[in-house]
CSV table of C-alpha atoms in Angstrom, one decimal:
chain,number,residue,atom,x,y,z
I,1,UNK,CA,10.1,-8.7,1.0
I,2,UNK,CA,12.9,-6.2,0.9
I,3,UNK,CA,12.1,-3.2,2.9
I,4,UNK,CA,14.1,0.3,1.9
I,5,UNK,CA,13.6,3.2,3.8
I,6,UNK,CA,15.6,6.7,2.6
I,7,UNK,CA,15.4,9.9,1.5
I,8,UNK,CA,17.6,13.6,1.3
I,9,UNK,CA,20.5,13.7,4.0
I,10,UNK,CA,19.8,15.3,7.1
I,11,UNK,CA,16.1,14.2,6.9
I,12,UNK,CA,16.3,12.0,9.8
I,13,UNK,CA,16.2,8.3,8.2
I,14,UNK,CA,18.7,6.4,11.8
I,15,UNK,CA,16.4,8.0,14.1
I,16,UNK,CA,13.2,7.0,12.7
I,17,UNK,CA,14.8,3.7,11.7
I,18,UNK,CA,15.7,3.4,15.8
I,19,UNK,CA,12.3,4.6,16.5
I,20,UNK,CA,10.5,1.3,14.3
I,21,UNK,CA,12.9,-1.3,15.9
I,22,UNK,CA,13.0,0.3,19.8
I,23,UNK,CA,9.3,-1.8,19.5
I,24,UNK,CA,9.7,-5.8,19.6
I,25,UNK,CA,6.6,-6.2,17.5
I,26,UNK,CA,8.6,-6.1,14.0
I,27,UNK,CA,8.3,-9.1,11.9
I,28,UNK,CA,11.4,-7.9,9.9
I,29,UNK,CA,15.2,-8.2,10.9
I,30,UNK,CA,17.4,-5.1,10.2
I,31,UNK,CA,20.5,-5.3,7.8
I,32,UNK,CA,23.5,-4.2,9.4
I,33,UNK,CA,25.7,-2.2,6.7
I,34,UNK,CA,29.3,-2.5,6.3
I,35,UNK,CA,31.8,0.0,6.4
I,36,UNK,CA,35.5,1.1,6.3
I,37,UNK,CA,35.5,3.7,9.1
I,38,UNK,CA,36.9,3.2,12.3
I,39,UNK,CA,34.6,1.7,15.1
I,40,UNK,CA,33.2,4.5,17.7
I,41,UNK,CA,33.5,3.8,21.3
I,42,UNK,CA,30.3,1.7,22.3
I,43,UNK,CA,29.7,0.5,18.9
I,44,UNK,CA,29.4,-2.9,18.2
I,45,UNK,CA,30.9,-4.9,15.4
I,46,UNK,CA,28.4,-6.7,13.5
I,47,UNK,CA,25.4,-4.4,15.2
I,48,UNK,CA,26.1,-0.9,14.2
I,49,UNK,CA,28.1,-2.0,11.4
I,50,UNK,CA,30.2,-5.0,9.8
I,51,UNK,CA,33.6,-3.0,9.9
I,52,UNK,CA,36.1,-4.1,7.4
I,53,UNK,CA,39.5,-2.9,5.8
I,54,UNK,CA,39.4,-1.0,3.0
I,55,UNK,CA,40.8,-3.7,0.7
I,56,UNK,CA,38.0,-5.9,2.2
I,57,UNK,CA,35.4,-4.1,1.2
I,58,UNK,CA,37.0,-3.2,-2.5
I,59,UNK,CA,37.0,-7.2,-2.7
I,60,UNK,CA,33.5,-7.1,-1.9
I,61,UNK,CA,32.8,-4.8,-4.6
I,62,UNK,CA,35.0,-6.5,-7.4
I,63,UNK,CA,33.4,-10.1,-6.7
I,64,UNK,CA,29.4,-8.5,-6.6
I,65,UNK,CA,28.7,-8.6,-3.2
I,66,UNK,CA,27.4,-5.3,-2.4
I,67,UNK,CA,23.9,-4.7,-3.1
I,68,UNK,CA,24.4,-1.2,-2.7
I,69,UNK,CA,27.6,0.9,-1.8
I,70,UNK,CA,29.0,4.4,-1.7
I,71,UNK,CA,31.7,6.4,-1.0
I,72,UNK,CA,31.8,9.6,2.0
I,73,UNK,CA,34.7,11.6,3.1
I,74,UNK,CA,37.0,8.7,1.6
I,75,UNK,CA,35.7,5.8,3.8
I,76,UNK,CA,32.9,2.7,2.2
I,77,UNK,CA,29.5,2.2,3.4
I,78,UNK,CA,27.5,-0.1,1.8
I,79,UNK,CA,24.9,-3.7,1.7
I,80,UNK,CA,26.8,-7.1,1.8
I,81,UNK,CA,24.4,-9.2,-0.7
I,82,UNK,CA,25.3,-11.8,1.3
I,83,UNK,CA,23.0,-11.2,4.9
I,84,UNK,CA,20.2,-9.6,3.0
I,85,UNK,CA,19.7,-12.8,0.9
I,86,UNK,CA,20.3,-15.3,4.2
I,87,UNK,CA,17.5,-13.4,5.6
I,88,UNK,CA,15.2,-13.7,2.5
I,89,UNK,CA,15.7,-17.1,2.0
I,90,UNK,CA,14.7,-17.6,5.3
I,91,UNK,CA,11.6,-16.4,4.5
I,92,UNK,CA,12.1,-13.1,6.2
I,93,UNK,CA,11.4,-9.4,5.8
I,94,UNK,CA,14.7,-7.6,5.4
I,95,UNK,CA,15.0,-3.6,6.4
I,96,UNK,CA,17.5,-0.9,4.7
I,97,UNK,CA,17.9,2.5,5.3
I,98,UNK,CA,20.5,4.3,3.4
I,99,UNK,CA,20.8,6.7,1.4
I,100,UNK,CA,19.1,8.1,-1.9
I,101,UNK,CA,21.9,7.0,-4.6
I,102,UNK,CA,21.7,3.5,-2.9
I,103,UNK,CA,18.6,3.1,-2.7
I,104,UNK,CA,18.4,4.0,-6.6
I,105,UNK,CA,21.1,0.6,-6.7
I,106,UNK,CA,19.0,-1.5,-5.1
I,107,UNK,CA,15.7,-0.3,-6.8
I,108,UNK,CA,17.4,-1.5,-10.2
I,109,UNK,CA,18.3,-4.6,-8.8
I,110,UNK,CA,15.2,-5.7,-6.9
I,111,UNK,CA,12.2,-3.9,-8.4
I,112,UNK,CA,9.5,-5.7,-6.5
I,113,UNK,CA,11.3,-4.1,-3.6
I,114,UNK,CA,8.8,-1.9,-1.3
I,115,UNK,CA,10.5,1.4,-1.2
I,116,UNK,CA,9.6,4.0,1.5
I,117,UNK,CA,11.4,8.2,1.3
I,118,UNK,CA,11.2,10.3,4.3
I,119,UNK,CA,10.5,13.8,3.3
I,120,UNK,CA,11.2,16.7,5.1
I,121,UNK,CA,8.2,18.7,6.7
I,122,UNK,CA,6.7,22.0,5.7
I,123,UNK,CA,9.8,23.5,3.5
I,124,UNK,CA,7.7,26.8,3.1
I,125,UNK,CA,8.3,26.8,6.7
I,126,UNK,CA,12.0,26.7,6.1
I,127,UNK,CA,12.1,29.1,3.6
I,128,UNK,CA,10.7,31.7,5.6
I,129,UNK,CA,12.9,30.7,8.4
I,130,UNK,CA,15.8,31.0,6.5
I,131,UNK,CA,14.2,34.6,5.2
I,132,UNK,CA,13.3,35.9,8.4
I,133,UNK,CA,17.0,34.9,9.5
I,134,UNK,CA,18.2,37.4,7.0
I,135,UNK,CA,21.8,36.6,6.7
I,136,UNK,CA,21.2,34.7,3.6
I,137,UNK,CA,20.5,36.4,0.0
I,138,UNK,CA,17.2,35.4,-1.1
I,139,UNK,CA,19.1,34.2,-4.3
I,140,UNK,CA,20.8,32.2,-1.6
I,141,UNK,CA,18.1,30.9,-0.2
I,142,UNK,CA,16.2,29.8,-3.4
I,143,UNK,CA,18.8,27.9,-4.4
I,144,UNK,CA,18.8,25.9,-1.2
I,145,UNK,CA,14.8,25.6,-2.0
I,146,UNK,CA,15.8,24.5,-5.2
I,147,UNK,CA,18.4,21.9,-4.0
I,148,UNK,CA,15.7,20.8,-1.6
I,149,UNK,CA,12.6,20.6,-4.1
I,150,UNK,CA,15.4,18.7,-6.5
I,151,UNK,CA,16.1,15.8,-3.9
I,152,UNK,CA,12.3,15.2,-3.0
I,153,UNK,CA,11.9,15.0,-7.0
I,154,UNK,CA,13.6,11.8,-6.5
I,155,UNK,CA,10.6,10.7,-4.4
I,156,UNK,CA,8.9,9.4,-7.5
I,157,UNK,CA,11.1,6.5,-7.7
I,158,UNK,CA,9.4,5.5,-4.4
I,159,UNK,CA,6.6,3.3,-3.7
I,160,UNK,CA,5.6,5.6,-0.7
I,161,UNK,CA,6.6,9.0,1.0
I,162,UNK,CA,6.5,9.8,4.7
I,163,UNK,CA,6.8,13.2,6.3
I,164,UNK,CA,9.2,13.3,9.7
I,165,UNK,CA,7.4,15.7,11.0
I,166,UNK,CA,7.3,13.8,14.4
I,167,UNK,CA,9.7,10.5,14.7
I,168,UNK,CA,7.4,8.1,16.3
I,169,UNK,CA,4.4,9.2,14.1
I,170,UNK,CA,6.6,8.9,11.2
I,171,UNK,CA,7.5,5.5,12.3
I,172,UNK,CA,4.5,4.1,13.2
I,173,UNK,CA,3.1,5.5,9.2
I,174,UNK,CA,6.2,3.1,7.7
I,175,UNK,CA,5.1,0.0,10.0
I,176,UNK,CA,1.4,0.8,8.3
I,177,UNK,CA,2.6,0.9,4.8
I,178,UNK,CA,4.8,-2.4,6.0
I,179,UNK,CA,2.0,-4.0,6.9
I,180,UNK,CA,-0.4,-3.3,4.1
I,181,UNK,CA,2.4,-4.4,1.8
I,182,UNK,CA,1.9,-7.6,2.7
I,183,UNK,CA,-1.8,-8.0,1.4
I,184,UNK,CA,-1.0,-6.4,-2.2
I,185,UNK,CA,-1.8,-8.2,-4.7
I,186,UNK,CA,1.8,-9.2,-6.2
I,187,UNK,CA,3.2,-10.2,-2.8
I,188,UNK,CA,0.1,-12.4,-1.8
I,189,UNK,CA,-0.7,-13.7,-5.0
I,190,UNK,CA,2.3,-16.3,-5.9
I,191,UNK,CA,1.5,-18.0,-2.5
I,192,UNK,CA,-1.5,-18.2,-2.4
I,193,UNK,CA,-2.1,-19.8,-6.2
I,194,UNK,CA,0.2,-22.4,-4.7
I,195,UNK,CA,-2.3,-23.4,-2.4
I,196,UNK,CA,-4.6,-23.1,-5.3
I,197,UNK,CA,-2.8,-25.4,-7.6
I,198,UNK,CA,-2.8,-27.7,-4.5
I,199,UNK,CA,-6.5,-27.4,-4.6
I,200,UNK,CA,-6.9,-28.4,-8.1
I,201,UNK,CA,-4.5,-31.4,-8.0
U,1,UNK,CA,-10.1,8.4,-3.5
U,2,UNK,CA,-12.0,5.9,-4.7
U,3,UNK,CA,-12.0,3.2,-2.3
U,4,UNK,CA,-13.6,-0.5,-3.5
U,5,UNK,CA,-13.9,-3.4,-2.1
U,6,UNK,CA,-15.2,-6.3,-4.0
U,7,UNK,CA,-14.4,-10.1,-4.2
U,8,UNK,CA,-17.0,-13.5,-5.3
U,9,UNK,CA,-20.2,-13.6,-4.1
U,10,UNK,CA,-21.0,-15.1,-1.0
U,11,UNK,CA,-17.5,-14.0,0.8
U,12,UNK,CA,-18.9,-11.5,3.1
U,13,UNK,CA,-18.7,-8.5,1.6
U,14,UNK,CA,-21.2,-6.5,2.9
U,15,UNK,CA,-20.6,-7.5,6.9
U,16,UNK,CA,-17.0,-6.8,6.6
U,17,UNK,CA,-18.0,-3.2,4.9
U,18,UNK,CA,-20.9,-2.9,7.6
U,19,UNK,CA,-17.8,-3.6,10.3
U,20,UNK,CA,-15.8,-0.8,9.1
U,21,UNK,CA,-18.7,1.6,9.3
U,22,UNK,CA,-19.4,0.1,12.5
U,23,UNK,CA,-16.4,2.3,13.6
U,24,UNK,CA,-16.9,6.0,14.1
U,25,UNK,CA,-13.0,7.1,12.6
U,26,UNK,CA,-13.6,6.6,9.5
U,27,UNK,CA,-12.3,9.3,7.4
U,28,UNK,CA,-14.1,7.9,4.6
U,29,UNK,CA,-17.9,8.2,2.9
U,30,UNK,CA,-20.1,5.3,1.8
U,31,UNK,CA,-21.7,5.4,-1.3
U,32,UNK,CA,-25.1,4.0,-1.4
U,33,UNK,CA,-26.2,2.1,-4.1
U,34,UNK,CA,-29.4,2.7,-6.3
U,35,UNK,CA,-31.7,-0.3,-6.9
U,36,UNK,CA,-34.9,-1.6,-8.4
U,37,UNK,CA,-35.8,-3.9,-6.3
U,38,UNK,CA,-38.2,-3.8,-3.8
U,39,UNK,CA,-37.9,-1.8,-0.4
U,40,UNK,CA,-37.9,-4.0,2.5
U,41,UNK,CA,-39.0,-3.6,5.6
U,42,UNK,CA,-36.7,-1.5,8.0
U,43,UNK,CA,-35.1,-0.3,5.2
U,44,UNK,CA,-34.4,3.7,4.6
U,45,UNK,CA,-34.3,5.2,0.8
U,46,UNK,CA,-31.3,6.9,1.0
U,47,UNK,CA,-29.4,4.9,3.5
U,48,UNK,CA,-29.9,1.0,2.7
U,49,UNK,CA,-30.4,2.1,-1.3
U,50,UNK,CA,-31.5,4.7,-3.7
U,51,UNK,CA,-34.7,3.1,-4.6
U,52,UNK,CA,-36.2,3.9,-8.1
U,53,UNK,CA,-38.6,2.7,-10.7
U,54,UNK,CA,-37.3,0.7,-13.4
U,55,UNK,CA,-37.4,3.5,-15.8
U,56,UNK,CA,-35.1,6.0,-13.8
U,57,UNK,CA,-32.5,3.3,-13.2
U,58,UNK,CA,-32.8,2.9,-16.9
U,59,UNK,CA,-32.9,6.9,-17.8
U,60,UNK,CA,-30.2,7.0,-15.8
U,61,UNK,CA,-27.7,4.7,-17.7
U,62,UNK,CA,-28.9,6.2,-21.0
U,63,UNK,CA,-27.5,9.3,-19.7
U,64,UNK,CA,-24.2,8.0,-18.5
U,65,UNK,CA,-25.2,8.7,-15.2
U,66,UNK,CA,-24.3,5.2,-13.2
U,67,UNK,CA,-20.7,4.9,-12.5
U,68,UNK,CA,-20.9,1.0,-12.7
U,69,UNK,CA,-24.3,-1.2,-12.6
U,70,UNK,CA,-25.5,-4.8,-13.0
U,71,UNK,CA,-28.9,-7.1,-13.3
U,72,UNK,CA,-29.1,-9.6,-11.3
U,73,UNK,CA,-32.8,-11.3,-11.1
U,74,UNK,CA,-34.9,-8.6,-13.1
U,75,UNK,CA,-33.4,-5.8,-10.5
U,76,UNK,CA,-31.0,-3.5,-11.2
U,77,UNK,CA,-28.2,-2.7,-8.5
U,78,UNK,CA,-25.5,0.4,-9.5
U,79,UNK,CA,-23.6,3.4,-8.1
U,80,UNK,CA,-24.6,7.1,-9.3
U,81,UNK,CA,-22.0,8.3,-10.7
U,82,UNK,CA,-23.4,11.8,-9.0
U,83,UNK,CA,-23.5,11.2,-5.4
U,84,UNK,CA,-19.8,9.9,-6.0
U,85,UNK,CA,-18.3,13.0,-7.8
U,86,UNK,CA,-19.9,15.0,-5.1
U,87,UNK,CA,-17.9,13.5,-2.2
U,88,UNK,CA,-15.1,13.4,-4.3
U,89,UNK,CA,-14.9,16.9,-5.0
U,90,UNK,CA,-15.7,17.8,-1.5
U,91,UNK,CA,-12.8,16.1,-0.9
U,92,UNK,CA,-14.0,13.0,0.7
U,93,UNK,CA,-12.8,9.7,0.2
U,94,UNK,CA,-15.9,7.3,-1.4
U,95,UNK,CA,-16.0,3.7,-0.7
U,96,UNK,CA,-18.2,1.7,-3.0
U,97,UNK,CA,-18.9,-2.3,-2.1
U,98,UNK,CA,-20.0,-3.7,-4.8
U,99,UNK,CA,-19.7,-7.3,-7.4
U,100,UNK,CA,-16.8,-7.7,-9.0
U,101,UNK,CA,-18.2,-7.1,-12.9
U,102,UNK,CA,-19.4,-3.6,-11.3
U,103,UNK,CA,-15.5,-3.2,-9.7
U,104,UNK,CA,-13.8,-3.9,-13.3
U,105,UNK,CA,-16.3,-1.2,-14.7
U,106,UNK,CA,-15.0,1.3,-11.7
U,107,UNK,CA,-11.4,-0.1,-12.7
U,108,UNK,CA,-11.9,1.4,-16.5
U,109,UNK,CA,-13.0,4.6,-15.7
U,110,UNK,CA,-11.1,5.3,-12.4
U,111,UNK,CA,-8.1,3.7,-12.7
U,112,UNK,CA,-6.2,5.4,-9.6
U,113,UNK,CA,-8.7,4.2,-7.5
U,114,UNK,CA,-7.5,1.9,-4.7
U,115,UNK,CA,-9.3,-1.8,-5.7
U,116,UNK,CA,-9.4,-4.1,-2.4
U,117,UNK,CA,-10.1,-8.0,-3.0
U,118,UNK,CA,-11.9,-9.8,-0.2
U,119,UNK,CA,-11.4,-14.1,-0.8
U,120,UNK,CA,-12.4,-16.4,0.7
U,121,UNK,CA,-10.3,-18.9,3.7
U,122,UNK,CA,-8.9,-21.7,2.8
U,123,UNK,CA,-10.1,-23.4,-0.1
U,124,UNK,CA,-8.2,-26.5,0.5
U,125,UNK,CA,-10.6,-26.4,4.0
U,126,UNK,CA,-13.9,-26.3,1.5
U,127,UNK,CA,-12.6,-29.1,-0.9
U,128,UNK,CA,-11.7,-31.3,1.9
U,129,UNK,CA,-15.7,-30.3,3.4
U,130,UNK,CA,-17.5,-31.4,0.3
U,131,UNK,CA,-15.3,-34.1,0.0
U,132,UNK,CA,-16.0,-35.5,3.4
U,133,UNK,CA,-19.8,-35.0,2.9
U,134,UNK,CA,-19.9,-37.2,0.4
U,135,UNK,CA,-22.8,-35.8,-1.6
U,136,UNK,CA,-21.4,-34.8,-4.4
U,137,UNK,CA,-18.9,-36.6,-7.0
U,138,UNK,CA,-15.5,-36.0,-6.9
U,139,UNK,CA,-15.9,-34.7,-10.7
U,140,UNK,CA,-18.6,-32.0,-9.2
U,141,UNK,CA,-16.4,-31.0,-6.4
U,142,UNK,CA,-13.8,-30.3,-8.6
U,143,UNK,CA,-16.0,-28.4,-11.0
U,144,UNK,CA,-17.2,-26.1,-8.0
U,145,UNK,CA,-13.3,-25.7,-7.0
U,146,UNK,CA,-12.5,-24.8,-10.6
U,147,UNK,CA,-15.1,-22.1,-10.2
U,148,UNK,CA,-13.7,-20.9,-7.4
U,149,UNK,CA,-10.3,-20.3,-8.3
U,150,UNK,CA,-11.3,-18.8,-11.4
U,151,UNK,CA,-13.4,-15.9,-9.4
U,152,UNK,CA,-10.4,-15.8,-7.4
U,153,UNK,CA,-8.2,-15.0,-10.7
U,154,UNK,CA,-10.2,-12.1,-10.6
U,155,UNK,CA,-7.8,-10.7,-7.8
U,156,UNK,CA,-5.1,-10.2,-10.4
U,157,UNK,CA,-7.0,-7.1,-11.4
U,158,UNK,CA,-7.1,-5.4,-7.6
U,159,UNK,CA,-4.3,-3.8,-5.9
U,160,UNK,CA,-5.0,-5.4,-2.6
U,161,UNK,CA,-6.4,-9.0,-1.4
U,162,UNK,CA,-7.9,-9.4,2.1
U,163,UNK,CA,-8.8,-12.8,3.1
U,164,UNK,CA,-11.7,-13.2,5.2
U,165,UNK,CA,-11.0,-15.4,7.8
U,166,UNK,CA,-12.7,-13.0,10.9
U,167,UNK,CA,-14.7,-10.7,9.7
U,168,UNK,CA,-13.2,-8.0,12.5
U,169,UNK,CA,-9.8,-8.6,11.2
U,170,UNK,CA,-10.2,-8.2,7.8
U,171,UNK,CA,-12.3,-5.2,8.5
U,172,UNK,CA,-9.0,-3.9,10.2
U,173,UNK,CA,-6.5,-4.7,7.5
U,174,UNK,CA,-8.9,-2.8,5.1
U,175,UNK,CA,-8.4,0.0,7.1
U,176,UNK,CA,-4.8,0.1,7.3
U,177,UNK,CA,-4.3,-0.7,3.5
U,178,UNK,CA,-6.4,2.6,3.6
U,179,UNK,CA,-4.5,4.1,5.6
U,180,UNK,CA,-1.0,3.5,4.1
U,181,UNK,CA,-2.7,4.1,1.1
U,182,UNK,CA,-2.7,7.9,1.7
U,183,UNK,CA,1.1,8.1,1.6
U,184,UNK,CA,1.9,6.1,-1.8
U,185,UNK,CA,3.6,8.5,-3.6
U,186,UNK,CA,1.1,8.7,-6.4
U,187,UNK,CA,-1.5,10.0,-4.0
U,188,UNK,CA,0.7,12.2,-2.2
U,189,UNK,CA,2.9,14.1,-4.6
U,190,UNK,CA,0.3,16.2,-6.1
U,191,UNK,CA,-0.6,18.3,-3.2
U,192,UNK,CA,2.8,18.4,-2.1
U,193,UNK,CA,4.2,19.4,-5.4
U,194,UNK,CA,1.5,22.3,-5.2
U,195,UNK,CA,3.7,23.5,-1.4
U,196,UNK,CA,7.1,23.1,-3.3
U,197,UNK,CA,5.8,24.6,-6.1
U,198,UNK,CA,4.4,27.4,-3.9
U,199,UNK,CA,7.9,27.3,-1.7
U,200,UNK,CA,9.4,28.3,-5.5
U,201,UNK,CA,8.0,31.5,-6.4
């Protein structure tokens, strides 16, 4: 099963994500992105990210490895194919979290995907932060509303939504829906009709 | 939501529901059934079963008022469609166990409802069993295991299958597919699209 967490910017997707894999108890394996920015200090290559040239990862791109990629402030970040499907065919549960445009990449390519958004909590509670700030026009401030309603719109392409209004409670909700997953129908059905047919022979 | 949990007869149905119930944190509302049949000792109209004559059960369907129903042995067993709407539109979530002919009538007429399979372990176990025992032919055995497996084709119209191995574990997977339930996007947009639409005026 291919796990996708994402959702608007700013929304809080890497510390949630942290938050689900601070626990040992996960019977899924995070995929480490790749990416054409320069390493920080205390990163690790292959752990935070698989850093590459920039001619690396456009060969990536040209040969169909990327599940999923993008473009920010002139550097790649992006899937390599390649690790999420070592990690299915072993049989195990791979976790994403990128971003929205990706995540609409990978939904085209794996349907049966399970895809999870993180929404932002109580916007009417921004709005009348904003309002009671007063240094923005309330024209101003609808059209961030707007902005805001329009990328949680995209949250019916998703299987599920999750609120952040508190990380670990947000995080355990996704390890819920990750569990329960596993018992639907579709995912439990072509196994266990194997064991059926075995039944049968 | 509808919450319903059905699966062949004779996999435990009704002591897996009894175990959820068993637990006070339920955020959920059992719908008793009405019946025909007999009141038996220790049993509580209104609490075991709606019990009724023959010709209220009866008035009742004429007047389209049983959500689902069945005969089985001169009885009738259903669910009022009554008690049902009322939770519902107190805002409660209804959980109806009931036979799988009864579920595929819920299925028609509530088709967002969450629909939970309960199967039974290990089949290959049970072939093996009668096998050993010796007292029926192989052709029989097979026959039953045919059976069997075409109950548990039935699955392919729920969203969820449980198997019951422990009865206290799959009484606890139930509750977390209900759980995660609550956030798939089809249940949860709604009432959030009510804040953002309110966050737009």
């Amino acid at each position: 099963m291919l796990i996708v967490l994402s959702g608007p910017s700013g929304v809080g997707k890497g510390t949630v994500r942290k938050a689900i894999f601070a626990q040992d108890n996960n019977k899924f394996d995070y995929s480490v992105s790749m990416t054409t920015r320069q390493m920080r200090p205390g990163e690790v290559n292959g752990k935070d990210y698989y850093f590459v040239t920039k001619e690396e990862f456009e060969k990536e791109i040209a040969e169909g490895g990327m599940l999923e990629y993008a473009q920010y402030v002139d550097n790649y970040y992006g899937t390599p194919l390649k690790y999420v499907n070592e990690m299915l065919d072993e049989g195990k549960d791979v976790f994403l979290e990128i971003e929205v445009k990706g995540a609409m990449q990978v939904r085209e390519k794996v349907p049966d995907g399970l895809f999870i958004f993180l929404t932002p909590p109580d916007l009417m509670e921004l709005r009348q932060r904003l309002v009671n700030r007063g240094t923005d026009d309330l024209d101003v401030i609808d059209m961030r509303m707007k902005k805001a309603v329009d990328e949680i719109e995209m949250m019916q392409n998703y299987d599920y939504a999750v609120v952040n209004d508190e990380v670990e409670a947000a995080a355990e909700k996704i390890k819920t829906i990750i569990r329960a997953e596993r018992w639907r129908v579709k995912r439990f059905l072509p196994d266990y009709k194997k064991q059926l047919g075995d039944v049968l022979k």
